[in-house]
Short mmCIF file of C-alpha atoms in Angstrom, two decimals:
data_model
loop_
_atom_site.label_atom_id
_atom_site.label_comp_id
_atom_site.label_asym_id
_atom_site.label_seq_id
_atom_site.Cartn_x
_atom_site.Cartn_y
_atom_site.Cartn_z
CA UNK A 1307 -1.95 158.08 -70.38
CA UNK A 1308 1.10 159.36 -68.52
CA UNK A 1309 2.44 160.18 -71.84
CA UNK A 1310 -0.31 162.06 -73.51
CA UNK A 1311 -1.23 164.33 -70.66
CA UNK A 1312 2.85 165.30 -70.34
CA UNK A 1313 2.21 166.20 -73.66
CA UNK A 1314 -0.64 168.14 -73.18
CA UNK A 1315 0.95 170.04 -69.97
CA UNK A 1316 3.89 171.08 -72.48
CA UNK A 1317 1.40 172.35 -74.88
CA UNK A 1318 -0.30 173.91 -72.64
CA UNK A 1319 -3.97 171.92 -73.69
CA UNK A 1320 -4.26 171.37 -70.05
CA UNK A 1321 -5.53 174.86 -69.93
CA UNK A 1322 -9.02 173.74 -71.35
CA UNK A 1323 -8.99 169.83 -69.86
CA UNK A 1324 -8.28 167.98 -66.77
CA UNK A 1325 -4.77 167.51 -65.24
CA UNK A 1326 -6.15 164.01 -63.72
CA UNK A 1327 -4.66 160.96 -65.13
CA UNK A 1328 -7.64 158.95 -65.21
CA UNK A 1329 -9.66 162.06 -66.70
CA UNK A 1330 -7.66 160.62 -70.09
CA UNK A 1331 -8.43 156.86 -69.15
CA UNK A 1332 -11.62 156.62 -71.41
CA UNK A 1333 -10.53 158.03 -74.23
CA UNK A 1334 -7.28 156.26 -74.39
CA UNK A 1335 -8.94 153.08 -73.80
CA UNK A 1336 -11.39 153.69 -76.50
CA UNK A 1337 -8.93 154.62 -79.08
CA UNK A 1338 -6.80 151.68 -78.33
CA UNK A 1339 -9.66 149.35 -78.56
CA UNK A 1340 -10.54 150.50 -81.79
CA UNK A 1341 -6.95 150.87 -83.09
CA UNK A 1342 -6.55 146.62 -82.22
CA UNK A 1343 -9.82 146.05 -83.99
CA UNK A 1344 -8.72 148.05 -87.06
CA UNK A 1345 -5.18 146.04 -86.93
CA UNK A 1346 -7.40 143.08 -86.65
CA UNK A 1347 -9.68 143.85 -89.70
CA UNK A 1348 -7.10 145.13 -92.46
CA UNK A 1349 -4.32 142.20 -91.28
CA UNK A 1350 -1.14 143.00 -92.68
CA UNK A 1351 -2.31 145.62 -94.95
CA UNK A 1352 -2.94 149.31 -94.19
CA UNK A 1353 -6.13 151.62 -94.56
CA UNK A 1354 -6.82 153.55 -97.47
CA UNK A 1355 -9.03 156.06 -98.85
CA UNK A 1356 -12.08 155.18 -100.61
CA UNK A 1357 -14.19 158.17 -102.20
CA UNK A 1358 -17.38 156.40 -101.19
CA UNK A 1359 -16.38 154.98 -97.52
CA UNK A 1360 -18.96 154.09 -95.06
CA UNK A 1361 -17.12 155.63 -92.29
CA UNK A 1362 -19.54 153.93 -89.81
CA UNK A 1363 -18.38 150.81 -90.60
CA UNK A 1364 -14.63 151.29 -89.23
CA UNK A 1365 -13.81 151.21 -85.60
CA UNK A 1366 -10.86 154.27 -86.06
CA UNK A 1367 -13.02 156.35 -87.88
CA UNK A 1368 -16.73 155.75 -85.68
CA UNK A 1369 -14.26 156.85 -82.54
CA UNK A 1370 -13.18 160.04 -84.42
CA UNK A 1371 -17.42 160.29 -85.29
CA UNK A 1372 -18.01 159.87 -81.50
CA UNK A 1373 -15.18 161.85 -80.26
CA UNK A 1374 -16.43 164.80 -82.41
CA UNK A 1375 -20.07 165.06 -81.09
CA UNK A 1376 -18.36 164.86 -77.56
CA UNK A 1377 -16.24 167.33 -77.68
CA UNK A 1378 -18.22 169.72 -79.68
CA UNK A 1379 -20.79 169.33 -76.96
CA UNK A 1380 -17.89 170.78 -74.21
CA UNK A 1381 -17.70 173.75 -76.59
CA UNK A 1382 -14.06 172.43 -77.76
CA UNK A 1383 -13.61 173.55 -81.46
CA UNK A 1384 -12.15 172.14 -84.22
CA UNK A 1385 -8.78 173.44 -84.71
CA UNK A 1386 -8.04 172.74 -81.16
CA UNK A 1387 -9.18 168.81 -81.20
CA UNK A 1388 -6.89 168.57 -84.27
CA UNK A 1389 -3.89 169.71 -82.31
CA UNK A 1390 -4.22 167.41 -79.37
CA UNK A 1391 -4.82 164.79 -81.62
CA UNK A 1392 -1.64 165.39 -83.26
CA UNK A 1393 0.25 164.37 -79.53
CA UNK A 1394 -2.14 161.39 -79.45
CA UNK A 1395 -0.74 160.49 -82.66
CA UNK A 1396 2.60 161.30 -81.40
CA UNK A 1397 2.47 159.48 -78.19
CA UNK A 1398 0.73 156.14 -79.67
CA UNK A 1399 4.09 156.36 -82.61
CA UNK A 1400 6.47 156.63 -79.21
CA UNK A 1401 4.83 153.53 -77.79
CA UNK A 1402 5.30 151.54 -80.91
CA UNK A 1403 9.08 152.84 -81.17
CA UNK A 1404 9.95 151.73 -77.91
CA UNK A 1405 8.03 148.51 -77.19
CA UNK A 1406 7.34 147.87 -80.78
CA UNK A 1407 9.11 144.63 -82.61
CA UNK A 1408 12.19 145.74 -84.62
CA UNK A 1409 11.07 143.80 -87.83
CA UNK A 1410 7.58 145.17 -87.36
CA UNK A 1411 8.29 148.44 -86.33
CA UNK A 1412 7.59 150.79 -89.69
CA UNK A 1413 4.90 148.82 -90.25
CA UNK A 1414 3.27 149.33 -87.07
CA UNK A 1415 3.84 153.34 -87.57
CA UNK A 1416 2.58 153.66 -91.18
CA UNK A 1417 -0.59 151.73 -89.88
CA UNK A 1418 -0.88 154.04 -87.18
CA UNK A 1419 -0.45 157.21 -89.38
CA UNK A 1420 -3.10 155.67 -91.86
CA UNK A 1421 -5.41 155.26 -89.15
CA UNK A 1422 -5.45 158.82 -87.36
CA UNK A 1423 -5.53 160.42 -91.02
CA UNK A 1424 -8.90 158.63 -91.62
CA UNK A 1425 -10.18 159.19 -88.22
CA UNK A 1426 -9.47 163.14 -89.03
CA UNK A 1427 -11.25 162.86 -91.79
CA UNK A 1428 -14.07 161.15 -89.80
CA UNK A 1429 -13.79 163.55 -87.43
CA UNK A 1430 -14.01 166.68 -89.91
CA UNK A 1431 -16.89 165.42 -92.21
CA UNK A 1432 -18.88 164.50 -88.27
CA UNK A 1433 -17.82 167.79 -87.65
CA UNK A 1434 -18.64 170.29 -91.09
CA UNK A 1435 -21.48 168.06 -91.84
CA UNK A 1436 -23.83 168.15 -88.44
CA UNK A 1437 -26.83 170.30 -89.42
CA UNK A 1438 -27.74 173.63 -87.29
CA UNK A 1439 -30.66 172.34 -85.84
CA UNK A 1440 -29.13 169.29 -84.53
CA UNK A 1441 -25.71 170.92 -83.20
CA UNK A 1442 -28.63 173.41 -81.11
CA UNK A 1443 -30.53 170.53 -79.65
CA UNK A 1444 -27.36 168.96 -78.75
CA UNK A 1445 -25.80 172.21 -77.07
CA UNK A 1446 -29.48 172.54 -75.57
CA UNK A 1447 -28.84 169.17 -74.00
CA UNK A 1448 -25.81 170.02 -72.64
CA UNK A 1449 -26.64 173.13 -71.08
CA UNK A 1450 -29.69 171.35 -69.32
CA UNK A 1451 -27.15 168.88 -68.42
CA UNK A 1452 -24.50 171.43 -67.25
CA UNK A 1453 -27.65 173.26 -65.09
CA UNK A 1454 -28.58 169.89 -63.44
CA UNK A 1455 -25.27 169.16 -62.42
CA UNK A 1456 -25.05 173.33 -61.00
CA UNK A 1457 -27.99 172.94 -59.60
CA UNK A 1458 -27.03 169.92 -57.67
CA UNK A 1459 -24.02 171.05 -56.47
CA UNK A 1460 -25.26 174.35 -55.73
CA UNK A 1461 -27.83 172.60 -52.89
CA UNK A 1462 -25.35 170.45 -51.50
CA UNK A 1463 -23.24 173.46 -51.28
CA UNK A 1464 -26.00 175.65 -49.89
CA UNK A 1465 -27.19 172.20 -47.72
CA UNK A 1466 -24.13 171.80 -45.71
CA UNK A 1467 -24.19 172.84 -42.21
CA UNK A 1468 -20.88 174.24 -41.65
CA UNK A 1469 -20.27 177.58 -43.00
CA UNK A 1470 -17.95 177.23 -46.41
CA UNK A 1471 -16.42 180.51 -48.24
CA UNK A 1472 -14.63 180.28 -51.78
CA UNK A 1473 -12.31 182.58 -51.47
CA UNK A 1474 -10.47 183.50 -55.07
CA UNK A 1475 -6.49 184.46 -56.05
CA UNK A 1476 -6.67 187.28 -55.14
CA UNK A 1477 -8.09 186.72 -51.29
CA UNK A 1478 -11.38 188.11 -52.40
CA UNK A 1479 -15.17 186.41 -51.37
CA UNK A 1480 -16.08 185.00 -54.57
CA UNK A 1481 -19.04 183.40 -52.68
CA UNK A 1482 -20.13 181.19 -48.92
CA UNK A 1483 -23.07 179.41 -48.41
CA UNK A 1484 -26.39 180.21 -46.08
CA UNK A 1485 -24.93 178.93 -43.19
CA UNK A 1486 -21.81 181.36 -43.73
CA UNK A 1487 -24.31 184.43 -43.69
CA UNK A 1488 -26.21 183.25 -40.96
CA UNK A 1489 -22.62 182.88 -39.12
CA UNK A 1490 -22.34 186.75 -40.13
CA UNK A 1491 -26.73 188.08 -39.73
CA UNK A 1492 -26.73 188.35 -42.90
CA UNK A 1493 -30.71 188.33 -43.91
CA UNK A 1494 -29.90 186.06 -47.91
CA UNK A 1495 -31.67 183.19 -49.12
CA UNK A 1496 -30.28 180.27 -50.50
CA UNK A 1497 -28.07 180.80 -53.82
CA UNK A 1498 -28.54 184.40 -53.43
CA UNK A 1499 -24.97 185.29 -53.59
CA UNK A 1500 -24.26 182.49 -56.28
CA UNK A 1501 -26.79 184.10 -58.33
CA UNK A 1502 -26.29 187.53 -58.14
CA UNK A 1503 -22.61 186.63 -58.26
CA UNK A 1504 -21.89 188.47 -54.72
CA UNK A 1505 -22.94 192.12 -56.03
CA UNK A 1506 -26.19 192.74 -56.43
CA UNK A 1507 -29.98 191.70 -56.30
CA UNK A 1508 -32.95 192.86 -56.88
CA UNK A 1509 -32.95 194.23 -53.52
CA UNK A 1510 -29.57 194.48 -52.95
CA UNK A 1511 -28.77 192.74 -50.44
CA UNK A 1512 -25.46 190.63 -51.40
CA UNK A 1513 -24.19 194.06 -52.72
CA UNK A 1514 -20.68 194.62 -52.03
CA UNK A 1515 -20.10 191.04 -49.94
CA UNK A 1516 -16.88 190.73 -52.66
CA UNK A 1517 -14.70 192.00 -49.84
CA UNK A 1518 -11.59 190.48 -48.53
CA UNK A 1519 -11.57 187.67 -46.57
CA UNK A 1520 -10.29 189.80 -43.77
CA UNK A 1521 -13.05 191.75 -43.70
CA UNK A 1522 -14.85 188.75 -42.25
CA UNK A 1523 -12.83 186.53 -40.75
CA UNK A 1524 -9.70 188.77 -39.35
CA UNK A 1525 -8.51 186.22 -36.85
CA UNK A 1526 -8.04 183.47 -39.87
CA UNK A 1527 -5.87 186.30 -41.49
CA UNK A 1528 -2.29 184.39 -40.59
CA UNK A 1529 -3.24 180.45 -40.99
CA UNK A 1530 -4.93 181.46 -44.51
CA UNK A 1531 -1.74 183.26 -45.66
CA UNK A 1532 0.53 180.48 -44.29
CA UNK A 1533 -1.38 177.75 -46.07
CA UNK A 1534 -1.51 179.62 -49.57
CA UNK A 1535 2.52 179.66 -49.60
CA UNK A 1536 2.45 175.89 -48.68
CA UNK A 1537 2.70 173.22 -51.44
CA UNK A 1538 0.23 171.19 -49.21
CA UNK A 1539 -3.27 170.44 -50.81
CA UNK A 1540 -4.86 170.86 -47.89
CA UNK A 1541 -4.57 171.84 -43.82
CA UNK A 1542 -6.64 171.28 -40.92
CA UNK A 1543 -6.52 173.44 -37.65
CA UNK A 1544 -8.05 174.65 -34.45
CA UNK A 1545 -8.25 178.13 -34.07
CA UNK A 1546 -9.54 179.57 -30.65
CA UNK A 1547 -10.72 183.39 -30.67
CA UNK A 1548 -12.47 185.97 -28.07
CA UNK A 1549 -16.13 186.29 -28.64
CA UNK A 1550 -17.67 189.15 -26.77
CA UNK A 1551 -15.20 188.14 -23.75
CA UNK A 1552 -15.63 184.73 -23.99
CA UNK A 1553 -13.73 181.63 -25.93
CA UNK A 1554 -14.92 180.50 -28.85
CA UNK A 1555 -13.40 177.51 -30.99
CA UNK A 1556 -13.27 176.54 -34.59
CA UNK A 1557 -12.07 173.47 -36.63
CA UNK A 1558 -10.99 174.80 -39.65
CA UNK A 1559 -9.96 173.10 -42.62
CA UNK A 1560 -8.31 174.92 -45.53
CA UNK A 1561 -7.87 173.21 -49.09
CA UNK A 1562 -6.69 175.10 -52.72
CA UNK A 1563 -8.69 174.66 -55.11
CA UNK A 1564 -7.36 174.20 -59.04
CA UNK A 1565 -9.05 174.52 -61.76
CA UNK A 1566 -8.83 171.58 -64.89
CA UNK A 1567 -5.64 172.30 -65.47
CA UNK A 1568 -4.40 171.91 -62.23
CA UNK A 1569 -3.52 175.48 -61.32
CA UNK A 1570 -4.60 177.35 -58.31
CA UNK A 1571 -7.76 179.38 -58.16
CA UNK A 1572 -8.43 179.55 -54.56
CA UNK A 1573 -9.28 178.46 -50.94
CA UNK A 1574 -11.63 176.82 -49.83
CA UNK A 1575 -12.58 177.52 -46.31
CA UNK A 1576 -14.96 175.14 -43.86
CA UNK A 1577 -15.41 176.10 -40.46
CA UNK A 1578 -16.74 174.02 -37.19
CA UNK A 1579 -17.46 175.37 -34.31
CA UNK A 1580 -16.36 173.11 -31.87
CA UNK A 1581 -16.70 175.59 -28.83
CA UNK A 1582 -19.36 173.09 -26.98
CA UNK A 1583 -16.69 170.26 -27.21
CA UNK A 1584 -14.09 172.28 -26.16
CA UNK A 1585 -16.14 173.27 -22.96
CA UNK A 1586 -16.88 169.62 -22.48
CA UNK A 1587 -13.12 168.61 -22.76
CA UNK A 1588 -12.60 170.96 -20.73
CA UNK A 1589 -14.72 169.61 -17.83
CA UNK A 1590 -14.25 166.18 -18.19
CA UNK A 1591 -10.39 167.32 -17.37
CA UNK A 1592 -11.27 169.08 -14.77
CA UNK A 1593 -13.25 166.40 -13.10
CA UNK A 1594 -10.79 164.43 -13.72
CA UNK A 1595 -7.90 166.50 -12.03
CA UNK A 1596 -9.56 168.21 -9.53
CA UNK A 1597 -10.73 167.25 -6.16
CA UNK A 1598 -14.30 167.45 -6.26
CA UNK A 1599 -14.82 168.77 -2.93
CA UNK A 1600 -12.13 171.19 -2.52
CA UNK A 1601 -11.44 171.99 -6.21
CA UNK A 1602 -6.94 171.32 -5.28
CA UNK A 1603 -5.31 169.18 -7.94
CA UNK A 1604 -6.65 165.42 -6.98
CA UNK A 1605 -3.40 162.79 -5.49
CA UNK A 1606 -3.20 161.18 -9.22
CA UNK A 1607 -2.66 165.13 -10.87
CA UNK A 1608 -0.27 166.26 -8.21
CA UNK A 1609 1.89 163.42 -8.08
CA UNK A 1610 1.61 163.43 -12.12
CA UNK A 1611 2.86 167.59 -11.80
CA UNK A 1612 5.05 166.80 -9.17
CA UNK A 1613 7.09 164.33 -10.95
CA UNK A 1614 7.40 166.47 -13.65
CA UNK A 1615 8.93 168.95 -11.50
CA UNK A 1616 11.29 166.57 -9.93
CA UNK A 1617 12.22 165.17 -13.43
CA UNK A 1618 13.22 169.11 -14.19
CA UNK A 1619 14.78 169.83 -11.38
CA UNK A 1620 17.19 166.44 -11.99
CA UNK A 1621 18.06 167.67 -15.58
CA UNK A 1622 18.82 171.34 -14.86
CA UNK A 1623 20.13 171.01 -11.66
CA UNK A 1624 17.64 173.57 -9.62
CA UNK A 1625 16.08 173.74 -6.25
CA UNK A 1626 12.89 172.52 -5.65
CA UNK A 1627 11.16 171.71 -2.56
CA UNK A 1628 8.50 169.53 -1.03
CA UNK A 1629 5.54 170.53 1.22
CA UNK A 1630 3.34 168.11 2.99
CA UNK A 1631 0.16 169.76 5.36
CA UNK A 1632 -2.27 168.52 8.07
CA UNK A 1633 -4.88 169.66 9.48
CA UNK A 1634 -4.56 169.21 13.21
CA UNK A 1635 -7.07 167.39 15.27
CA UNK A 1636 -9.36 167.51 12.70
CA UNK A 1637 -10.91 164.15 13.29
CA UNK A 1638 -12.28 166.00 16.68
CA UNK A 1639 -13.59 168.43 14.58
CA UNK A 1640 -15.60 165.93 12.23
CA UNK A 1641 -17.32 164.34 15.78
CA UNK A 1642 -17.65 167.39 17.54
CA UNK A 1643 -19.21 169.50 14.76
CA UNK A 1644 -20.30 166.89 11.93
CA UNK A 1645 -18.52 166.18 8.59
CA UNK A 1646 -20.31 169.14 6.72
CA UNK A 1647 -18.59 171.55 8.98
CA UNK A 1648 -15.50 169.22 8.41
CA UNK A 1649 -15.97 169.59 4.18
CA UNK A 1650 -16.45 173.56 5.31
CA UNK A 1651 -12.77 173.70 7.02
CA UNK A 1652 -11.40 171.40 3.94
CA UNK A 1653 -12.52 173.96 1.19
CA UNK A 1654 -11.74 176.58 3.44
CA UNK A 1655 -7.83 175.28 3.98
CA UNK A 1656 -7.58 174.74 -0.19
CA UNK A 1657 -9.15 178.53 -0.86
CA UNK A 1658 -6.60 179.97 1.13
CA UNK A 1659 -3.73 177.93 0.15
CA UNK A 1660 -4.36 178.48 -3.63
CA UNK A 1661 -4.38 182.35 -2.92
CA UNK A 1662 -0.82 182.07 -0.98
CA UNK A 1663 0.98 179.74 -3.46
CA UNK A 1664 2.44 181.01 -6.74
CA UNK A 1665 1.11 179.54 -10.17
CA UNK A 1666 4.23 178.01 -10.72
CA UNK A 1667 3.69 175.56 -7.20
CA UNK A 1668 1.57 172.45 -7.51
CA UNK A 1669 -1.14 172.32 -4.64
CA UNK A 1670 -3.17 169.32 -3.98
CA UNK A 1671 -5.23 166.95 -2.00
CA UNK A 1672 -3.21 163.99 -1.52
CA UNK A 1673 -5.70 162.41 1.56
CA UNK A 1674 -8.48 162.95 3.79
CA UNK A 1675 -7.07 165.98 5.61
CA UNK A 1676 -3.58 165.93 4.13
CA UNK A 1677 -2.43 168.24 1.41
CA UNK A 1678 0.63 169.02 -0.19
CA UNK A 1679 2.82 171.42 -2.11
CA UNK A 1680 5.84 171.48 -4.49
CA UNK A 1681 7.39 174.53 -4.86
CA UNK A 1682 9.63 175.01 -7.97
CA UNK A 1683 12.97 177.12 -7.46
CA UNK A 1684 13.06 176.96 -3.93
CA UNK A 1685 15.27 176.13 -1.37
CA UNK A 1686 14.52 174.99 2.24
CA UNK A 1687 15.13 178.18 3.57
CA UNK A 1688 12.05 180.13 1.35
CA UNK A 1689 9.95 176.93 1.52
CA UNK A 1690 10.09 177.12 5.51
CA UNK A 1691 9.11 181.15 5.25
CA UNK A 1692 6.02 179.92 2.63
CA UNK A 1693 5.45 177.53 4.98
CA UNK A 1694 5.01 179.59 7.60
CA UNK A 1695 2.68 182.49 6.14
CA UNK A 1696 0.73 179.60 5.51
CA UNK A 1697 0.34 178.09 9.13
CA UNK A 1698 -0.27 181.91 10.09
CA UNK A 1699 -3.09 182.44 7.45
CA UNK A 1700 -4.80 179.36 8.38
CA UNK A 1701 -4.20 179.74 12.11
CA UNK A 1702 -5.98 183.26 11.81
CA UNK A 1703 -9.26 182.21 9.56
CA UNK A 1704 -12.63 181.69 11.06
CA UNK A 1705 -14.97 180.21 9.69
CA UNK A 1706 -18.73 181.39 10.48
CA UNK A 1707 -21.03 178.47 10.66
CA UNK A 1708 -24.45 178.63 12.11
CA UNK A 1709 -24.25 178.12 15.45
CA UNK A 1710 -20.01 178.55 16.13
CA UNK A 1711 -17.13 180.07 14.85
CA UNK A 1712 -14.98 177.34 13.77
CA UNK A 1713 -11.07 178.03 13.72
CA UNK A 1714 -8.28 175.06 13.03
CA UNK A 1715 -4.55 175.13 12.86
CA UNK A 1716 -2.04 172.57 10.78
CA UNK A 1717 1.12 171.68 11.13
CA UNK A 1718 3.66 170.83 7.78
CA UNK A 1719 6.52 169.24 6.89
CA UNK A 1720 9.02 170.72 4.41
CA UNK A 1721 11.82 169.15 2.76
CA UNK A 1722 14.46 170.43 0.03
CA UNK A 1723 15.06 167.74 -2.51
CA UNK A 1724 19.06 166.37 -2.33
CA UNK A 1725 20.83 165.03 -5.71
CA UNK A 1726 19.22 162.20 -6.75
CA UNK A 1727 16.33 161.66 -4.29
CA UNK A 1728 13.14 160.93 -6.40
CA UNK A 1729 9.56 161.95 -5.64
CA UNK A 1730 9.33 159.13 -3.00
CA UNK A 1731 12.01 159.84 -0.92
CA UNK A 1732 11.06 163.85 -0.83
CA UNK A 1733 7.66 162.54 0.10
CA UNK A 1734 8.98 160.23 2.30
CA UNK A 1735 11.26 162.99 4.20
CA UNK A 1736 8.43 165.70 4.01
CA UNK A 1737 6.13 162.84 5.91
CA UNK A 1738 8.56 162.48 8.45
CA UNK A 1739 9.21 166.40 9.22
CA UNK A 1740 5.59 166.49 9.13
CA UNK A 1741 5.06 163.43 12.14
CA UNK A 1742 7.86 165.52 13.78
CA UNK A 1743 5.55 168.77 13.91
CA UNK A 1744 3.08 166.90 15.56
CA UNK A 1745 4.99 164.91 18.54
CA UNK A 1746 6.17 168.52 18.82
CA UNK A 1747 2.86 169.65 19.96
CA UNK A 1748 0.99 170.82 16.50
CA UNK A 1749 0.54 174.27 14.31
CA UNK A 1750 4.48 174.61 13.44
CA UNK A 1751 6.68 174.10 10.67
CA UNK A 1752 9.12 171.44 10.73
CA UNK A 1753 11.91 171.09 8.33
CA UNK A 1754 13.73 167.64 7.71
CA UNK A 1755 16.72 169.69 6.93
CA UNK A 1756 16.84 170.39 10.67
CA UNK A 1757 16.50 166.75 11.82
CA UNK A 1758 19.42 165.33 9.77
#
């Protein structure tokens, strides 16, 4: 098989058959099969020619009978069947020549010429002989056949509920199914554009959809043209785009299309839109790195971003420091004013704080009134001015509750992080500074830098 079909690519038959190896399987089995029974039947001896020969009655030459009504069916003619089965001839002689017996060699190739010359003349009288009526009923069979087989593939094309485009050489719309044109308004029924192959109908409405794929899908305009100069078959890839201001996600896979021969004749495109699971992804990480009631990184995020930032600072050799917050006396304010006024000062502390800190810092709730803060390229001498516009900007918000104002300082503990101190000995030191604010009497800054 491997043989043949390298013949065939050098002759360039492939341009009118399959590239597929197992495209050639059948008919190499069949021929093989009927070239042992032949061998098997004349012994020794070789086939001749016999003016009156019931060609029916030999294996070789019912194949070559067969073979013609196939093939004449897939509109091959008969000069061209001839000339591939010269390189079947040619390939089947190479097999014998290097597998073959020495001693049995030329006998083995003279048997094989014999046989292909009668099963071309089998194949030529099958062929010259086939009356017109009968060669019309059997191309009428085959067209029905050929529309069946359209027509099936047409509705599962048409069926599928992701939008697919074919998309030619030449980046042009050669055609996309109904859930493509609903993707795009467009008012078409199904097969319309197969039908009216993309220019016109009776009413005109798939006039003019031959367009570039640009035209349609502009924001695929990069990942299509990277993927046409790869030698990859296929590629799959999530593309996100801005839909009337808001995100929209697609899973798109790409794949090139050949034709028989094995050349490229396009893309095809399938989109998903995947924008509800993105959303959902999306919240499920949230809830699962946010504290729920005051929407700061949860302790399990900020110690997971906080290592990170220690693990940097350790390789590059930068600053980075540590910030640990309480609120003070905030158990009285749970029993004086209840723990929903408590929750109030809580959210209240973690709005404020996210406004002050940079995107770069990490912010989060690490326990019941206790945040903290790591603050990436920063010494101890900025962290302790942060620090302190902090403790101001809390110290100065009221909160207006029903029946009282409620106001609340907090005192914090700052530490700069010293070669080769991990994450639990800057907490550790930040804790420390922190219990040293409060013996000091409560709403200051205390840094550890200053105890040691």
């Amino acid at each position: 098989m491997e043989r043949i079909l390298s013949y065939a690519k050098r002759h360039n038959f492939t341009k009118y058959t399959s590239t597929l190896l197992d495209a050639w399987r059948m008919s190499i089995s069949g021929l093989t099969t009927a070239l042992c029974m032949a061998r098997y039947r004349h012994g020794e001896g070789e086939p001749q020619f016999n003016p009156d020969e019931d060609y029916t009655a030999d294996s070789v030459t019912e194949f070559g009978r067969l073979e013609a009504k196939r093939h004449r069916e897939r509109g091959i003619n008969l000069a061209m069947f001839l000339g591939l089965l010269k390189y079947y001839r040619d390939t089947y002689i190479d097999l014998v020549t290097a597998k073959g017996a020495e001693k049995l060699k030329q006998s083995w190739i003279r048997f094989i010429l014999r046989s292909f010359d009668r099963f071309e003349i089998a194949l030529c009288a099958e062929w010259v002989t086939t009356e017109d009526s009968e060669q019309m009923s059997r191309l009428e069979k085959a067209n029905r056949r050929l529309s069946n087989e359209k027509n099936k593939y047409l509705t599962v094309f048409e069926s599928t509920p992701r939008p697919v485009f074919l998309v030619d050489k030449e980046g042009l719309l050669d055609s996309m199914n109904l859930s493509a044109t609903e993707l795009f308004g467009l008012d078409m029924d199904s097969g319309e554009m197969y039908y009216s192959g993309g220019h016109s109908t009776l009413n005109r409405k798939a006039e003019g959809l031959r367009k570039p794929l640009d035209d349609y899908l502009p924001w695929l305009k990069e990942e299509v043209s990277s993927f046409s100069a790869r030698d990859a078959l296929s590629h799959r890839v999530e593309v996100r785009i801005d839909s009337f201001g808001a995100n929209q996600y697609f899973d798109v896979f790409l794949a090139h299309m050949l034709d028989v021969s094995g050349k490229f004749s396009g893309i095809l495109i399938i989109l998903d839109d995947i924008t509800r699971r993105k959303q959902l992804e999306f919240q499920l990480n949230h809830l699962a790195t946010t504290d729920a009631l005051t929407g700061a990184n949860n302790r399990h995020r900020f110690l997971e971003r906080a290592e990170e930032e220690i693990v940097h600072s350790e390789r590059y050799g930068r600053p980075v420091s540590f910030l640990m917050l309480d609120i003070d006396h905030f158990k009285i304010i749970n029993d004086t004013f209840g723990h929903a006024i408590g929750d109030d000062v809580l959210r209240a502390l973690s709005t404020e704080c996210r406004k002050l800190f940079r995107q770069t810092d990490v912010f989060g709730r690490v326990g019941g009134e206790e945040f903290a803060a790591i603050l990436p390229e920063t010494t101890a001498e900025t962290a302790r001015q942060v620090a302190e516009r902090v403790r101001q900007t809390l110290a100065q918000l009221k909160l207006d509750e029903p029946d009282c104002d409620i106001s609340f300082t907090v005192s914090i503990g700052i530490v700069e992080r010293k070669d080769g101190q991990n994450l639990s000995d800057i907490m550790y030191y930040a804790d420390k500074a922190l219990y040293e604010a409060k013996n000091a009497g409560r709403n200051r800054v205390v840094s550890w830098e200053e105890k040691t």
